[in-house]
Amino acid sequence: MKNWPLFLSFMMICFTVLDSHAQQLMGGIHFKPGIPTGDFHQASGITVVSELSAGALHGIKGSPLFIGAELGYGRYGTAVTRRSDIFPGVNQRFRIRRNNNYVNLMGVVRLMPNLNSKFRPFLEGQIGAIHTFTRSRIRENRLADPIASGTEHYDWALLLQAGAGVMVAVNSSRDTFIELKANYVHSGKINYLSRESATYSEQGELLLAPKRSAFNMIQPSLGVKYLF
């Protein structure tokens, strides 16, 4: 990935600042139902991308700036196929589950002034990397142990996000918050499989037809944050 030096430099700056100026630690989890846009929506035909993430932020002393990191896992499609010709000489029907997944690791910079109120609005930017991968599992039936499993396709790309939101305190001590946020997500061009990308020939041979586009999404987020 051509932008790795930029990403690594950003992460080093983040952790250097954290070590020397950190005052507050804030951790949280987030549920993000992404809505594909642009060439991502056109190429994939996907309507919703689900993601669950966890992250931590440190507040810099005397500043409204928070710096940290966030790790996310998402799924952008799943499909089940039943075939009896995937193993030569075995005339038995097997269940094939194929999941299209991704993980991302992001450096986060958040501008969030303390208004001495239960409401804390903020602006946020993120830079990092996204890793798409498709895994399949073959079983005799839904409840059986996998006979075979593995990763069929994967790729990496630079990922950028920018957005805004608000944290709302839910207790009198103002250390527990509900967070509402919306981000615009954009990646470099990346190869990935959609639900329709995996087919089989008449002889039972797996045929993969990867899509290629940026991962563009409008991504609302509902989270819970705790200030330590």
C-alpha positions as a printed NumPy array, in Angstrom:
array([[  0.   ,   0.   ,   0.   ],
       [  1.628,   3.254,  -1.166],
       [  0.351,   5.357,   1.774],
       [  1.792,   3.176,   4.561],
       [  4.545,   5.761,   5.439],
       [  1.887,   8.45 ,   5.964],
       [ -0.218,   6.146,   8.149],
       [  2.724,   4.97 ,  10.274],
       [  3.992,   8.532,  10.76 ],
       [  0.546,   9.626,  11.929],
       [  0.293,   6.767,  14.438],
       [  3.766,   7.501,  15.83 ],
       [  2.849,  11.156,  16.372],
       [ -0.393,  10.109,  18.112],
       [  1.318,   7.789,  20.58 ],
       [  4.139,  10.278,  21.244],
       [  1.596,  12.918,  22.182],
       [ -0.318,  10.436,  24.323],
       [  2.766,   9.478,  26.303],
       [  3.76 ,  13.063,  27.106],
       [  0.516,  15.039,  27.46 ],
       [ -2.297,  12.63 ,  28.27 ],
       [ -4.727,  13.809,  30.955],
       [ -7.98 ,  11.892,  30.487],
       [ -8.725,   8.426,  29.197],
       [-12.026,   7.736,  27.472],
       [-13.029,   4.313,  26.173],
       [-16.07 ,   3.103,  24.32 ],
       [-17.81 ,   0.737,  21.92 ],
       [-19.784,   1.706,  18.814],
       [-22.345,   0.153,  16.475],
       [-22.129,   1.546,  12.93 ],
       [-24.669,   0.712,  10.194],
       [-22.893,   2.071,   7.096],
       [-24.755,   3.137,   3.944],
       [-22.629,   2.565,   0.788],
       [-22.437,   5.474,  -1.64 ],
       [-20.88 ,   6.258,  -5.031],
       [-18.886,   3.589,  -6.825],
       [-18.966,   1.285,  -3.789],
       [-22.755,   1.086,  -3.954],
       [-22.774,   0.785,  -7.745],
       [-20.112,  -1.939,  -7.903],
       [-21.292,  -4.038,  -4.955],
       [-25.053,  -3.546,  -4.839],
       [-24.785,  -3.578,  -1.033],
       [-27.34 ,  -1.514,   0.906],
       [-26.053,  -1.773,   4.504],
       [-22.653,  -2.573,   6.018],
       [-22.623,  -3.463,   9.728],
       [-19.61 ,  -2.654,  11.902],
       [-18.773,  -2.98 ,  15.593],
       [-15.77 ,  -1.075,  16.931],
       [-13.962,  -0.282,  20.164],
       [-11.638,   2.611,  20.809],
       [ -9.859,   4.788,  23.331],
       [ -9.091,   8.514,  23.433],
       [ -6.733,  10.562,  25.591],
       [ -7.414,  14.203,  26.303],
       [ -4.441,  16.563,  26.002],
       [ -3.917,  18.817,  29.021],
       [ -5.209,  22.351,  28.567],
       [ -6.615,  21.573,  25.132],
       [ -9.942,  20.471,  23.598],
       [ -7.97 ,  17.92 ,  21.561],
       [ -8.314,  14.154,  22.045],
       [ -6.06 ,  11.648,  20.289],
       [ -6.394,   7.88 ,  20.207],
       [ -7.123,   4.77 ,  18.169],
       [-10.086,   2.637,  17.13 ],
       [-10.351,  -0.972,  15.96 ],
       [-13.392,  -2.107,  13.98 ],
       [-14.821,  -5.307,  12.523],
       [-17.534,  -5.308,   9.878],
       [-19.413,  -7.599,   7.527],
       [-20.654,  -6.591,   4.098],
       [-22.451,  -9.728,   2.991],
       [-22.971, -13.417,   3.616],
       [-24.289, -16.217,   1.411],
       [-25.086, -19.922,   1.717],
       [-24.682, -22.426,  -1.128],
       [-25.546, -26.135,  -1.086],
       [-23.724, -28.383,  -3.538],
       [-22.947, -32.07 ,  -3.985],
       [-19.997, -31.744,  -6.404],
       [-17.303, -29.93 ,  -4.439],
       [-15.354, -33.062,  -3.453],
       [-14.376, -35.4  ,  -6.333],
       [-15.923, -38.822,  -5.986],
       [-18.199, -37.768,  -3.1  ],
       [-21.854, -37.545,  -4.021],
       [-23.08 , -35.838,  -0.855],
       [-24.735, -32.457,  -0.461],
       [-22.704, -29.966,   1.614],
       [-23.535, -26.556,   3.047],
       [-21.074, -23.754,   2.142],
       [-21.239, -20.523,   4.16 ],
       [-19.271, -17.596,   2.724],
       [-18.797, -14.417,   4.81 ],
       [-17.404, -11.137,   3.438],
       [-15.63 ,  -9.323,   6.267],
       [-13.33 ,  -6.412,   6.964],
       [-11.276,  -5.021,   9.819],
       [ -9.885,  -1.521,  10.175],
       [ -7.391,   0.142,  12.493],
       [ -7.646,   3.913,  12.729],
       [ -5.756,   6.748,  14.358],
       [ -8.274,   9.272,  15.707],
       [ -8.08 ,  13.044,  16.298],
       [-11.114,  14.631,  17.969],
       [-11.788,  18.307,  18.722],
       [-14.19 ,  18.342,  21.688],
       [-14.364,  21.425,  23.944],
       [-15.67 ,  21.03 ,  27.491],
       [-18.8  ,  23.217,  27.668],
       [-19.473,  22.338,  31.326],
       [-22.705,  20.744,  30.165],
       [-24.137,  17.267,  29.726],
       [-23.729,  17.803,  25.975],
       [-20.275,  17.588,  24.387],
       [-20.293,  18.228,  20.596],
       [-17.201,  17.306,  18.589],
       [-15.507,  17.163,  15.201],
       [-13.423,  14.109,  14.316],
       [-10.947,  12.883,  11.727],
       [ -9.462,   9.396,  11.291],
       [ -6.734,   7.846,   9.158],
       [ -5.767,   4.193,   9.003],
       [ -6.057,   0.99 ,   7.   ],
       [ -8.843,  -1.387,   5.972],
       [ -8.401,  -5.121,   5.332],
       [-11.136,  -6.957,   3.412],
       [-11.266, -10.759,   3.514],
       [-13.724, -13.481,   2.552],
       [-13.829, -16.738,   4.505],
       [-15.791, -19.887,   3.702],
       [-16.773, -22.916,   5.782],
       [-18.038, -26.25 ,   4.476],
       [-20.327, -28.329,   6.702],
       [-22.629, -31.29 ,   6.304],
       [-25.375, -29.218,   7.937],
       [-25.841, -26.021,   9.951],
       [-24.885, -27.611,  13.293],
       [-22.004, -29.828,  12.165],
       [-18.335, -28.95 ,  12.659],
       [-16.616, -27.492,   9.568],
       [-15.099, -30.056,   7.229],
       [-12.985, -27.366,   5.588],
       [-12.533, -23.615,   6.003],
       [-10.229, -20.908,   4.767],
       [ -9.723, -17.391,   3.424],
       [-10.562, -17.176,  -0.278],
       [ -9.733, -13.532,  -0.995],
       [ -8.231, -10.485,   0.749],
       [ -6.837,  -6.986,   0.124],
       [ -5.653,  -3.808,   1.924],
       [ -6.158,  -0.07 ,   1.376],
       [ -5.748,   3.31 ,   3.062],
       [ -8.902,   4.456,   4.888],
       [ -9.989,   8.004,   5.78 ],
       [-12.954,   9.181,   7.846],
       [-14.312,  12.581,   8.854],
       [-17.415,  13.458,  10.802],
       [-19.149,  15.122,  13.712],
       [-21.281,  14.126,  16.651],
       [-22.304,  14.749,  20.221],
       [-21.814,  12.92 ,  23.519],
       [-24.674,  13.127,  26.019],
       [-23.976,  12.42 ,  29.71 ],
       [-26.405,   9.93 ,  31.245],
       [-25.42 ,  10.351,  34.912],
       [-24.789,  13.22 ,  37.329],
       [-21.029,  12.608,  37.522],
       [-20.793,  13.042,  33.723],
       [-18.466,  10.104,  33.205],
       [-20.826,   7.886,  31.18 ],
       [-22.104,   9.05 ,  27.8  ],
       [-24.294,   8.015,  24.895],
       [-22.533,   9.042,  21.684],
       [-24.273,   9.9  ,  18.407],
       [-22.032,  10.423,  15.395],
       [-22.033,  10.418,  11.606],
       [-18.87 ,   9.885,   9.521],
       [-18.074,   9.979,   5.845],
       [-15.839,   6.975,   5.053],
       [-13.53 ,   6.781,   2.038],
       [-10.824,   4.266,   1.148],
       [ -8.385,   3.81 ,  -1.673],
       [ -9.343,   1.388,  -4.444],
       [ -9.619,  -2.104,  -3.022],
       [-10.544,  -5.591,  -4.291],
       [-13.342,  -7.459,  -2.504],
       [-15.98 , -10.114,  -3.049],
       [-19.71 ,  -9.445,  -2.947],
       [-22.537, -11.97 ,  -2.499],
       [-22.592, -12.576,  -6.267],
       [-18.804, -12.798,  -6.725],
       [-18.489, -16.528,  -5.983],
       [-20.034, -18.995,  -8.441],
       [-19.385, -22.597,  -9.493],
       [-18.795, -24.18 , -12.86 ],
       [-20.716, -27.272, -13.993],
       [-17.767, -29.344, -12.784],
       [-17.998, -27.837,  -9.272],
       [-14.969, -25.548,  -9.65 ],
       [-15.136, -22.338,  -7.598],
       [-15.059, -19.178,  -9.733],
       [-14.285, -15.825,  -8.059],
       [-15.026, -12.461,  -9.697],
       [-13.753,  -9.728,  -7.323],
       [-15.185,  -6.228,  -7.398],
       [-12.903,  -3.185,  -7.289],
       [-13.856,   0.224,  -5.933],
       [-13.32 ,   2.542,  -3.012],
       [-15.188,   1.791,   0.221],
       [-17.359,   4.935,   0.329],
       [-20.013,   5.111,   3.053],
       [-22.131,   7.432,   5.134],
       [-21.783,   5.813,   8.54 ],
       [-24.093,   6.737,  11.446],
       [-22.851,   5.54 ,  14.811],
       [-24.403,   4.807,  18.193],
       [-21.926,   4.348,  21.017],
       [-21.37 ,   4.195,  24.762],
       [-18.391,   6.099,  26.177],
       [-16.893,   6.05 ,  29.674],
       [-14.517,   8.69 ,  31.05 ],
       [-11.919,   7.217,  33.438]])
